[in-house]
XYZ file of C-alpha atoms in Angstrom:
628
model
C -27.792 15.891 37.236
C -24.729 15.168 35.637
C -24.549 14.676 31.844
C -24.553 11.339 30.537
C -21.314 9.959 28.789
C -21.770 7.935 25.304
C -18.666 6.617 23.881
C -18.633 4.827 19.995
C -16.128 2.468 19.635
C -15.426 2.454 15.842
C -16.194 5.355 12.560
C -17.632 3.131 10.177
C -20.625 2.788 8.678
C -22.468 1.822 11.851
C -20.254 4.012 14.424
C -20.553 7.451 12.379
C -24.482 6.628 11.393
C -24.275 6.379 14.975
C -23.099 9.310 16.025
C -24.743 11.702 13.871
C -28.178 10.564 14.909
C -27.398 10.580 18.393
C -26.129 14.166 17.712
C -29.299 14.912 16.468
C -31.649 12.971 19.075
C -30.071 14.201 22.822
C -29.754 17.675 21.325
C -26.468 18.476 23.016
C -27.566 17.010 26.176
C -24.936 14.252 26.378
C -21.261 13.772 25.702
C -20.931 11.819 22.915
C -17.267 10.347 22.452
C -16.270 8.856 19.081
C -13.072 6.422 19.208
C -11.322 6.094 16.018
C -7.914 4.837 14.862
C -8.540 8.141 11.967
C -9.812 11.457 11.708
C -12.690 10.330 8.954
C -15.061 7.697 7.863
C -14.398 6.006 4.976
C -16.431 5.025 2.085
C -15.609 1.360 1.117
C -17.628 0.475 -1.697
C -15.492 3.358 -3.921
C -12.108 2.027 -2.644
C -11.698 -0.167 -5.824
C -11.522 2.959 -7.763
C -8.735 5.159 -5.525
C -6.787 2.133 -6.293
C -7.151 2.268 -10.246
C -6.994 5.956 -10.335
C -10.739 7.437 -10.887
C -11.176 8.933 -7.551
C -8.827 10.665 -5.536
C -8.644 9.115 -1.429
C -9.874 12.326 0.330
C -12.775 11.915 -2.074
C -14.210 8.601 -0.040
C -12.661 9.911 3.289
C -15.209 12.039 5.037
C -14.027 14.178 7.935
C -15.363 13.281 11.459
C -14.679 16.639 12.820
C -16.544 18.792 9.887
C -19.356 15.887 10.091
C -19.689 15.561 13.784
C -19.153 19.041 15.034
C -21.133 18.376 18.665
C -19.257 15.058 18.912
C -15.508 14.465 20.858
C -13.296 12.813 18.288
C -10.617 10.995 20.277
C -7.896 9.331 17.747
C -6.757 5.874 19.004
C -7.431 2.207 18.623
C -9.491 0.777 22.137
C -7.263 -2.088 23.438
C -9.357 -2.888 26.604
C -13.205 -2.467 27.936
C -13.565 -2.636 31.564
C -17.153 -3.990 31.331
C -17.682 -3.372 35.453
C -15.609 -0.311 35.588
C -17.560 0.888 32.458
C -13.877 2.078 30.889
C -12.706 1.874 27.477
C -8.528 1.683 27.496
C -6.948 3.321 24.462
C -3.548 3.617 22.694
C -3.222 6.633 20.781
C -1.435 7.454 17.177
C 1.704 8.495 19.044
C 1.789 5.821 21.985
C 0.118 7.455 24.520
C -2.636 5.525 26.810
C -5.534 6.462 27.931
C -9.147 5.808 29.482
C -12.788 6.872 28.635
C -15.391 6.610 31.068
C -18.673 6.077 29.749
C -22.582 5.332 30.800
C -23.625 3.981 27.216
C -20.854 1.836 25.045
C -21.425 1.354 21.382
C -19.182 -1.313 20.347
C -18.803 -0.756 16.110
C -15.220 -1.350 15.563
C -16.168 -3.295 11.994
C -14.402 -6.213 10.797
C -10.367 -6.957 9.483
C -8.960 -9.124 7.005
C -10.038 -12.697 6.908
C -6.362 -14.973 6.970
C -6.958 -18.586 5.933
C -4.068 -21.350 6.819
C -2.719 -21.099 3.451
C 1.417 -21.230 3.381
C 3.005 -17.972 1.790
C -0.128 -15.785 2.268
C 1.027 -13.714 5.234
C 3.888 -12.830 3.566
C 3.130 -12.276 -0.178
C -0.393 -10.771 -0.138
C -1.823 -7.874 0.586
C -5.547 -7.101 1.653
C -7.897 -4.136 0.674
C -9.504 -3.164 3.436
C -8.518 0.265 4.144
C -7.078 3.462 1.857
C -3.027 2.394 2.834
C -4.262 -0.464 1.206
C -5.902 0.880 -1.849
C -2.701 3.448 -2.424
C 0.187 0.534 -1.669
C -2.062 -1.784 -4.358
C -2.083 1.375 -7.021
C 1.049 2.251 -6.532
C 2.387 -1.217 -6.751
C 0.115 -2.016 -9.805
C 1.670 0.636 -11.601
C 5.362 -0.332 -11.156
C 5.186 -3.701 -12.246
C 3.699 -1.857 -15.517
C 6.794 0.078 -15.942
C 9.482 -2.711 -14.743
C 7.550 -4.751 -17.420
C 7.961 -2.515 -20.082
C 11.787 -2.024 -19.454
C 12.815 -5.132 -19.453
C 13.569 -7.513 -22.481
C 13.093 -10.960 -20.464
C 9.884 -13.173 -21.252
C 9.619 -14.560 -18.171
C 10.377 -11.815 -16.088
C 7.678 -9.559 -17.867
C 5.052 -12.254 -18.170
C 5.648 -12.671 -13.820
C 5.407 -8.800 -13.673
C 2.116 -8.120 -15.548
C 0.151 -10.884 -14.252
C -2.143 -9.999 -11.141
C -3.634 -12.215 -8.978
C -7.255 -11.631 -6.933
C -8.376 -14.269 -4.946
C -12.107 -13.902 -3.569
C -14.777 -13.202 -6.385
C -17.178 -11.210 -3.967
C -17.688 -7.681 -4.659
C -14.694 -6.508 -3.419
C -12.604 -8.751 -5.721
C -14.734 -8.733 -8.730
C -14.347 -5.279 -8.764
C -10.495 -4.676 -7.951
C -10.318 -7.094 -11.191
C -12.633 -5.317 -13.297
C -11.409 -1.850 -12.892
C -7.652 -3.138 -12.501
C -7.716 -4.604 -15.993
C -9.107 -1.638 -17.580
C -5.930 0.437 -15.318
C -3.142 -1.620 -17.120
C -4.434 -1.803 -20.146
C -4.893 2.004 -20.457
C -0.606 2.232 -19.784
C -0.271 -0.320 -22.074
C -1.558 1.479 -24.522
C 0.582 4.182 -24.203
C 3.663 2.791 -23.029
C 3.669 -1.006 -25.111
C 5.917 -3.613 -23.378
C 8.856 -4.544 -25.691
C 8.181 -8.312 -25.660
C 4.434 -7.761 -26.819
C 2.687 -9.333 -23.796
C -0.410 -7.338 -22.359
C -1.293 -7.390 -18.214
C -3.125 -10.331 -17.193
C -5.355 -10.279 -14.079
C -6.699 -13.697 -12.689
C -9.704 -13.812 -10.412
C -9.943 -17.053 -8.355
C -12.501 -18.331 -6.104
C -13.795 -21.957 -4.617
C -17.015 -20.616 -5.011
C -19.061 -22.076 -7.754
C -19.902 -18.525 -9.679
C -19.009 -14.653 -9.484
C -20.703 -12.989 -6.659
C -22.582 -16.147 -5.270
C -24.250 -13.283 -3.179
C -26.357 -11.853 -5.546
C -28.600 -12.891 -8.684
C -27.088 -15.558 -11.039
C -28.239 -13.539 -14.024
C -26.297 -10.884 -12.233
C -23.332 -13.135 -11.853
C -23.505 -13.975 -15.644
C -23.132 -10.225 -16.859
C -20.853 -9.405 -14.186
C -18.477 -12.573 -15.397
C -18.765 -11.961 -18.867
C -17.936 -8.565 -18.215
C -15.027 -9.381 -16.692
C -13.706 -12.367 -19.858
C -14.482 -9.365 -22.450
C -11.791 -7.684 -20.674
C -9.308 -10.254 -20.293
C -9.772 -11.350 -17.278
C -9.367 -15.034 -16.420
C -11.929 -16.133 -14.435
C -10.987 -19.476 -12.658
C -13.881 -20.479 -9.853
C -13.505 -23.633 -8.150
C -10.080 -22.508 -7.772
C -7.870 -20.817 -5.015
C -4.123 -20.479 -3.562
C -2.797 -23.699 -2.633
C 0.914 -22.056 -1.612
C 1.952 -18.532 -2.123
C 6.017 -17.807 -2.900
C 7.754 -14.338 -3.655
C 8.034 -14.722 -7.461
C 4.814 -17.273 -7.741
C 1.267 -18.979 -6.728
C 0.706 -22.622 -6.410
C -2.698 -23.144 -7.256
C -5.445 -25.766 -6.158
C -5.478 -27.628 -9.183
C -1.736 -27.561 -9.136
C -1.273 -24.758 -12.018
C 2.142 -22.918 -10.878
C 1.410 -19.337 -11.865
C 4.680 -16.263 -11.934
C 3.383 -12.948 -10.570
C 4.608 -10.337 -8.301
C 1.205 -9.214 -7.581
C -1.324 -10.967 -4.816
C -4.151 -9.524 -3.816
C -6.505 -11.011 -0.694
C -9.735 -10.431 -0.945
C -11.176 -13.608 0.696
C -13.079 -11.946 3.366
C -13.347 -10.289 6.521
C -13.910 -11.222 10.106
C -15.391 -9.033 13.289
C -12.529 -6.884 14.955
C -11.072 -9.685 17.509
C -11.738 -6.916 20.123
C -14.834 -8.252 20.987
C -13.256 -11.270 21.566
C -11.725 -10.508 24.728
C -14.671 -9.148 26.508
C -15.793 -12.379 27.449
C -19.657 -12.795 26.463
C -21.602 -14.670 24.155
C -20.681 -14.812 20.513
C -21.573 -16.500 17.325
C -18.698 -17.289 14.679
C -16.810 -14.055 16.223
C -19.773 -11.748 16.162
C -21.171 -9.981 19.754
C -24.339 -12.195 20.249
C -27.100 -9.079 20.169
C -30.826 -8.955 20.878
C -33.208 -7.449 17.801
C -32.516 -4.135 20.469
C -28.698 -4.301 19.165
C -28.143 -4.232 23.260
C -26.361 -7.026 24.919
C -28.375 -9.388 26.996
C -27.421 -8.743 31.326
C -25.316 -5.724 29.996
C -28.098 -2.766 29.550
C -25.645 0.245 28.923
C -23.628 -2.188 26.572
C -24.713 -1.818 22.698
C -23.137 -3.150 19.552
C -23.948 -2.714 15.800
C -22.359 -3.297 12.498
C -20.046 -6.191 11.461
C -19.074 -6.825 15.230
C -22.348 -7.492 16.087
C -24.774 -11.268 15.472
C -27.912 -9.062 14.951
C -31.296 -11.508 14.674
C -32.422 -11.213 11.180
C -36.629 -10.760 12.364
C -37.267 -11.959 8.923
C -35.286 -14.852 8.621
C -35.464 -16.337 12.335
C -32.295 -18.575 13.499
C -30.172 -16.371 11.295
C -28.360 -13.275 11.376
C -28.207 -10.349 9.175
C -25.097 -10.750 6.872
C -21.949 -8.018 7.263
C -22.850 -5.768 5.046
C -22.246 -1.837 4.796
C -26.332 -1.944 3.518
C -26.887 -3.215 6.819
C -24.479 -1.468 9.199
C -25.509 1.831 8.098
C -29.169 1.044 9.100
C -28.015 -0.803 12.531
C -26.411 2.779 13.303
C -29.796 4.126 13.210
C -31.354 2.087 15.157
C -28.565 2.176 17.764
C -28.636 5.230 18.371
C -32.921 5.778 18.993
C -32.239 2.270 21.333
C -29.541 4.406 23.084
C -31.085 7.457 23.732
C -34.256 5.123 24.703
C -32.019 3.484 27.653
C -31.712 6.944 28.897
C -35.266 8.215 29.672
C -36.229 9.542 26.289
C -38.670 7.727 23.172
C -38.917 3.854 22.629
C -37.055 1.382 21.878
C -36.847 -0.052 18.132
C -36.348 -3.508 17.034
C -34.323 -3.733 14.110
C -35.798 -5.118 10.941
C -34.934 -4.079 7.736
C -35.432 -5.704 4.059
C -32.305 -6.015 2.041
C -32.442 -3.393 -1.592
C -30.583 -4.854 -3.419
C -27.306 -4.735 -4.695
C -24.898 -2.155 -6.640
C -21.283 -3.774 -8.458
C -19.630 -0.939 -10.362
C -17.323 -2.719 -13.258
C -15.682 0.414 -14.763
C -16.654 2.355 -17.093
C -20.334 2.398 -18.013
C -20.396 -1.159 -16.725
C -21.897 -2.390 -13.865
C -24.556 -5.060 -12.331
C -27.182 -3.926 -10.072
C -30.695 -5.493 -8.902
C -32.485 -2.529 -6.836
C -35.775 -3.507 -5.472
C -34.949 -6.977 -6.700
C -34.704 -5.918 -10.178
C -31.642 -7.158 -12.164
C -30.119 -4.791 -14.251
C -26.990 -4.568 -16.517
C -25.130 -2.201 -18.884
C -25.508 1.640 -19.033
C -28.840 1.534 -16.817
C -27.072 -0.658 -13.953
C -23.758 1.683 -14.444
C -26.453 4.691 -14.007
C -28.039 3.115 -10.829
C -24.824 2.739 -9.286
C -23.311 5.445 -9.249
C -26.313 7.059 -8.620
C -26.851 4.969 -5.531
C -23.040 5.496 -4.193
C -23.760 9.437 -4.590
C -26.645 9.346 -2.294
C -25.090 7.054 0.024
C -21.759 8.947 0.487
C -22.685 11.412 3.627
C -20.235 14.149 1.833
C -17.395 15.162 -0.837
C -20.640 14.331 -3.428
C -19.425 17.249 -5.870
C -15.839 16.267 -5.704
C -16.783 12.503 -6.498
C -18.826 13.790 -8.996
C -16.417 15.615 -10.818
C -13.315 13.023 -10.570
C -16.262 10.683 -12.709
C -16.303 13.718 -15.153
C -13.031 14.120 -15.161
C -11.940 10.436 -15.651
C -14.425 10.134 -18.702
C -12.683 13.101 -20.651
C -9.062 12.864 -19.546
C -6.689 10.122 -19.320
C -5.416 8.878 -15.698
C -2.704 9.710 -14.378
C -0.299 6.446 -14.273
C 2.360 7.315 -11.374
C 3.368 6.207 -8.694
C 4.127 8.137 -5.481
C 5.716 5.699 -3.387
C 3.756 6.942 -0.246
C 2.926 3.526 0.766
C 5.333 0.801 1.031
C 4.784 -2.690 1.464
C 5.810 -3.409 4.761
C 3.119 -1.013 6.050
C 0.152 -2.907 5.573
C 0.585 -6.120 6.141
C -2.174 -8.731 5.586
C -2.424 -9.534 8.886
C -2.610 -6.185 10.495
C -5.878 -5.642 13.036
C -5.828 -2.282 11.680
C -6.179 -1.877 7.984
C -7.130 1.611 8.146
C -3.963 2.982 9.287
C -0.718 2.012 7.680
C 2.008 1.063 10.041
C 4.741 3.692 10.438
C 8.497 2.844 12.849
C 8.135 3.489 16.096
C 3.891 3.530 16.123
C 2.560 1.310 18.456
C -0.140 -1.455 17.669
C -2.830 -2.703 19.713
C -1.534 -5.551 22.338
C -2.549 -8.957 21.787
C -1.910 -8.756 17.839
C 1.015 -9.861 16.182
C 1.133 -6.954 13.541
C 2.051 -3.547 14.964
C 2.840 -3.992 18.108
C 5.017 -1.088 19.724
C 5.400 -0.250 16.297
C 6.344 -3.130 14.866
C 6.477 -3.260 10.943
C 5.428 -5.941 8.755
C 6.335 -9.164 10.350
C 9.775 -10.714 8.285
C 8.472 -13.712 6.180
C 9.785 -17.000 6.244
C 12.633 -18.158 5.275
C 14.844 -15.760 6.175
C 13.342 -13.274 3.030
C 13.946 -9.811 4.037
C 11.794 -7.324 4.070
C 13.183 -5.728 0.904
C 12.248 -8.113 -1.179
C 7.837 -7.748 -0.824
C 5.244 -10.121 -2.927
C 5.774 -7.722 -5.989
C 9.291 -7.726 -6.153
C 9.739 -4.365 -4.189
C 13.266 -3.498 -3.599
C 13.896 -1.826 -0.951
C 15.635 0.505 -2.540
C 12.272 2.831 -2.528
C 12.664 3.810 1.150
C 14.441 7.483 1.316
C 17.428 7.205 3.673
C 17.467 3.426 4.136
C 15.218 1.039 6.086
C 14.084 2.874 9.025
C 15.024 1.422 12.604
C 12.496 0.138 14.632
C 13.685 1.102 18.228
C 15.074 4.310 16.585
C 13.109 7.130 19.096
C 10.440 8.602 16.612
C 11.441 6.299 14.136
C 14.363 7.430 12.950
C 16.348 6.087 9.812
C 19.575 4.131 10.685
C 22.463 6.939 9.960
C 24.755 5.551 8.236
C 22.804 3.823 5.705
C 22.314 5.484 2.586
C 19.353 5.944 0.396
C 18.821 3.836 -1.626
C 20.982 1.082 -0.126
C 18.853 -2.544 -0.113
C 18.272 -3.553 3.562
C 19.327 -6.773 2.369
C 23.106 -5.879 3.509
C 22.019 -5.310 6.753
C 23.072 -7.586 9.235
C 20.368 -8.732 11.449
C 22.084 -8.450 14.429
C 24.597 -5.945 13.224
C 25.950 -3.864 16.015
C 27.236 -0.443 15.818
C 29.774 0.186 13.244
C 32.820 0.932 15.028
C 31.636 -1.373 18.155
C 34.332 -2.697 19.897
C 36.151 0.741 20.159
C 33.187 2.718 17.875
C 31.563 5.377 18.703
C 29.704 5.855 21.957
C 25.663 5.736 22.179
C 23.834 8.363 22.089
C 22.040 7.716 25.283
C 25.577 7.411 27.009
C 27.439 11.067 28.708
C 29.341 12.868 25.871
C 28.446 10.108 23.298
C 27.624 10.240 19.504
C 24.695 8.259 17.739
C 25.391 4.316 16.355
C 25.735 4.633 13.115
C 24.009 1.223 12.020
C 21.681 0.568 15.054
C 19.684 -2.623 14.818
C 16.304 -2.635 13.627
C 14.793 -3.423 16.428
C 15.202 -7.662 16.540
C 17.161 -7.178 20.072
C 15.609 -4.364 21.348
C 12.297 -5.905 21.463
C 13.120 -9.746 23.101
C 14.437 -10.654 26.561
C 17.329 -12.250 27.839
C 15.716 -15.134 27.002
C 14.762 -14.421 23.549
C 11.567 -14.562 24.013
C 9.134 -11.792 22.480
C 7.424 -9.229 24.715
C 4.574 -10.516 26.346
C 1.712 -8.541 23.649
C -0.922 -7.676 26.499
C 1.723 -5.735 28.159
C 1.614 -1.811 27.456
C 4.596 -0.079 25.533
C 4.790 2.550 28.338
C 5.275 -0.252 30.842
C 7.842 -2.026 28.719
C 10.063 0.458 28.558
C 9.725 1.461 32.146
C 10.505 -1.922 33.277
C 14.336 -0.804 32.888
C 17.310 -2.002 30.293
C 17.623 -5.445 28.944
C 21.489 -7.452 28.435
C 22.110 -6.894 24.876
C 21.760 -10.395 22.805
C 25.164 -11.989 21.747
C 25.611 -13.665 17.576
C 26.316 -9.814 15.941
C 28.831 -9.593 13.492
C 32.506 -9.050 13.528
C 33.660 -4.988 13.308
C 34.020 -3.563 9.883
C 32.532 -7.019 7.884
C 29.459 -6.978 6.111
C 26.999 -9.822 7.092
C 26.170 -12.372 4.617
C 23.086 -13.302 6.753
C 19.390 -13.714 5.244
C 18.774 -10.994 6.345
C 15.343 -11.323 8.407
C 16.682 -9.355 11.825
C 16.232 -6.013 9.229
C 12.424 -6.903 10.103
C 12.824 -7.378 13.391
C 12.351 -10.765 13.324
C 14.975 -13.969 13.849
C 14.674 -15.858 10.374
C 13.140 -19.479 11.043
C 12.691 -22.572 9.108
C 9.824 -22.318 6.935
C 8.320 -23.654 3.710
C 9.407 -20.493 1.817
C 12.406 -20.469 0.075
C 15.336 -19.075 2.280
C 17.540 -16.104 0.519
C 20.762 -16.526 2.358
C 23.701 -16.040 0.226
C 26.336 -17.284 2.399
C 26.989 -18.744 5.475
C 26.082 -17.754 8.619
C 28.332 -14.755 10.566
C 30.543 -15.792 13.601
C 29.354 -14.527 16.805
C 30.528 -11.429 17.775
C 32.039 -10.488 21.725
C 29.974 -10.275 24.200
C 30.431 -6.626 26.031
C 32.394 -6.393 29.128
C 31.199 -6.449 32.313
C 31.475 -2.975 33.368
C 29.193 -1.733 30.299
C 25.093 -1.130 31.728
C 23.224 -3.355 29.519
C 20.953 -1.026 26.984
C 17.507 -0.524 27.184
C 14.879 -0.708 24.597
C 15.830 2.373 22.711
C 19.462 2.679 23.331
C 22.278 1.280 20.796
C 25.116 -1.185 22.807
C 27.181 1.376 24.611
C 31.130 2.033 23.856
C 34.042 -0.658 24.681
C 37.429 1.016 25.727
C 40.428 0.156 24.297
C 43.511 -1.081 26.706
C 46.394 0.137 24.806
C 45.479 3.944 24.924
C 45.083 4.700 21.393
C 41.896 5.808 20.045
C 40.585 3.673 16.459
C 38.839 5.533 13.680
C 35.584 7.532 14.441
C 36.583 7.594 18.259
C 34.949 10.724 19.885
């Protein structure tokens, strides 16, 4: 009899519980299959503090691998489930497909960022959902710092050091709390010259702090916050978000560099396209965590509507508290459908809750006990310690560490902005050139960067003022094979003299592609704007694979490039990939528009996806600069 084939869909806190008791339970008689856009599971609740320095981020990664030695770890994100085929279709890290066959299916692919309808928001905030995240938002915490410091304008410093939160759930109230106590500490080494401090704002419409959990927990955590500096504005969100601003709700206009979303989060909108039952996004689920008329279909974790037994005609909340235990369950329910042990209903009483402020600061209720001060900042971190399923020792000693040494304030530039874009399905992996994203979303796909705001802004100019000047060897090209920079521009050059639909340089009469017999690279390929639309200038259909894209032969090159040897005055938005569009955001074009360029003669092939507009030959038989 053959062995049976369980594949996990997700490495969170539900997939990896998961998987590790499912190790344990079938005893090496299965294949178990994990499917995960990364090689570890990450521990969310201590993100807050990678981002203001305290922990290092291989200190909440865990690795799958050392974890899960008896279970396959397959890197990719699942783009597909054949539900009568029983198939899960991947993309992998490097844009190869793929297909899992399985007997068992554990859908845990956990939630994304939550994006509300509010103008500016796409383009000017950044989420915290995932450690690209958490390094981009240190990083770029840190530089406003500096560029604050250095410069002698008012304004301009006041814009720099004030950071925005929006959502005053844990996630938020905690960014706040331990990014106030991050600024101030480089303050205090480094004053500004105009003798302003950093100012972090923490908005929500909710009535209170952490509507969630206790109000007397609430009350310490928001006075915790005001003894800090924080202002604390509930009843109060985003009304319109801008590159150097915030319109607020009550129609306060606020300068800043810096916004961070942290609203919410929604299930992964994979489960969306199966087809089945839901309720407000979630995989409707019996107390069995199986699917009803699907018996070798199981989902868990923020994916899944789980009936809370205790509560009936409501459903357990996404929380990590409460995908770690559906894991557990999951996996006896599992090995149950194959022959061996019971089945479990899942019922479980929440424990309370843990809210690390910084420092010895923190609010806690365990057992339904509220607790505040030392005693809650003991409980805590006592709690996350047991929790964490490894790298306790090293977590430990970065706490030690941090309370005896001062942090380290620099930035590494590792991250940039156009990586992680709010609305990227994928939080956990930062988007690279030439890295394809899962079809049907509009971040990442075939390796699509950040998305060019409105406007016409450019994607050198990000919601904290980040030049683009950061990006070694220029602004890398989209369509470029492996990603590669653009030759000819030089490091440290802004992308915002790039034409967005600049052709080659010495096109008419430049240089041959690379693609074409005998021919050298273009020197300034585009970014990717024409590579990736039609004739019709349409955008690729995103259900269609990459592989299939590109084997569906050249497309006619698009016409409206600029004239040979002149710089384009354009906004700018083709650098992203993107034509610029109206739009409610300001528009950054600094001249008028570029005259259309010629259109390439009729003997040239029309390039493909990946190839740069092939050479014109001159008539009069003498060869222009940078001929080969």
């Amino acid at each position: 009899m053959s062995r049976p084939r369980i594949v996990i869909v997700g490495a969170g806190f539900a997939g990896y519980r998961t998987a590790r008791t499912l190790s344990r339970l079938t005893r090496h008689q299965a294949d178990i299959t994990v499917l995960n856009p990364t090689d570890y599971f990450l521990y969310l609740p201590l993100l807050p503090q990678v981002a203001a320095g305290i922990l290092e981020p291989r200190r909440v990664s865990v690795s799958l691998s050392g974890m899960l030695p008896h279970v396959r770890l397959v890197l990719g994100e699942a783009d597909g489930i054949d539900l009568d085929g029983r198939t899960v279709h991947y993309t992998g890290p490097e844009g190869e497909e793929g297909t899992l066959p399985y007997d068992r299916l554990v859908l845990a692919a956990g939630s994304v960022n939550k994006l509300l309808p509010v103008p500016g928001v796409a383009e000017h905030a950044h989420g915290f959902r995932g450690l690209p995240e958490a390094l981009y938002l240190r990083d770029h915490v840190t530089r406003q710092v500096e560029l604050a410091a250095a410069t002698d304008d008012r304004a301009e410093c006041a814009a720099r050091c004030t950071f925005v939160v929006v959502g005053a759930g844990y996630t938020g109230t905690e960014v706040a709390a331990h990014g106030a106590m991050y600024t101030d500490a480089q303050v205090r080494r480094h004053p500004m010259r105009t003798g302003m401090r950093p100012r972090w704002m923490l908005l929500d419409v909710a009535p209170r702090v952490m509507p969630e959990m206790d109000e007397r927990l609430s009350r310490t955590a928001e006075r915790v916050l005001r003894q800090r500096g924080v202002d604390v504005r509930m009843g109060t969100s985003v009304k319109e978000a801008t590159h150097d601003g915030v319109v607020l709700t009550d129609g306060t206009t606020v300068g800043t560099r810096t916004l961070v979303w942290c609203v919410g989060v929604r299930p992964d909108p994979l489960v969306e396209s199966l087809g089945l039952p839901m309720e407000r996004g979630r995989l409707l689920v019996d107390p069995h965590l199986q699917v009803p008329g699907r018996p070798e279909l199981f989902a868990c974790g923020d994916v899944a509507a789980v009936p809370d037994l205790d509560r009936p005609g409501q459903y357990t909340p996404m929380t990590a508290q409460h995908a770690w235990r559906h894991g557990k369950v999951c996996a006896h329910n599992v090995v149950a459908s194959l022959g061996r042990g019971k089945r479990r209903a899942y019922r479980h009483r929440d424990l309370g809750f843990v809210v690390d402020l910084g420092g010895a600061k923190a609010a806690a209720d365990p057992l339904g006990l509220p607790m505040s001060g030392v005693a809650a900042g003991a409980v805590t971190r006592g709690y996350h310690l047991a929790a964490m399923p490894g790298n306790r020792v090293r977590v430990a000693a970065d706490w030690l560490l941090d309370a005896v040494l001062p942090r380290q304030a620099v930035q590494l530039g590792l991250v940039r902005s156009w990586s992680v874009p709010l609305e990227s399905s994928s939080p956990e992996v930062a988007r690279v050139p030439g890295r394809p994203g899962r079809p049907g979303t509009d971040a990442g796909r075939a390796g699509e960067p950040a998305k060019a705001p409105p406007g016409g802004e450019a994607a050198e100019k990000r919601p904290g003022g980040e030049p683009a000047e950061g990006r070694p060897g220029g602004e890398p090209a989209k369509n470029q094979p492996g990603g590669e920079p653009a030759k000819s521009q030089q490091a440290g050059e802004s992308a915002k003299n790039q034409s967005a639909r600049e052709p080659a340089k010495n096109q008419p009469g430049g240089e041959p592609a690379k693609s074409q017999p005998g021919g050298e690279p273009a020197k300034n390929q585009p970014r990717g704007g024409d590579a990736k639309k039609g004739p019709s200038g349409s955008p690729r259909a995103s259900g269609r694979p990459r592989r299939a894209v590109e084997a569906a032969g050249p497309r006619p090159a698009r016409g409206g490039s600029a004239k040979p040897g002149k710089t384009s005055r354009g906004t700018g938005a083709g650098a992203a990939g993107k034509r610029p569009t109206a739009s409610p955001g300001p528009s950054r074009s600094t001249g008028p528009p570029t005259e259309p360029g010629p259109e390439p003669p009729a003997h040239q092939p029309p390039p493909g996806p990946d190839i740069a507009p092939g050479p014109v030959r001159r008539t009069d038989g003498r060869a222009e600069e940078g001929d080969s």
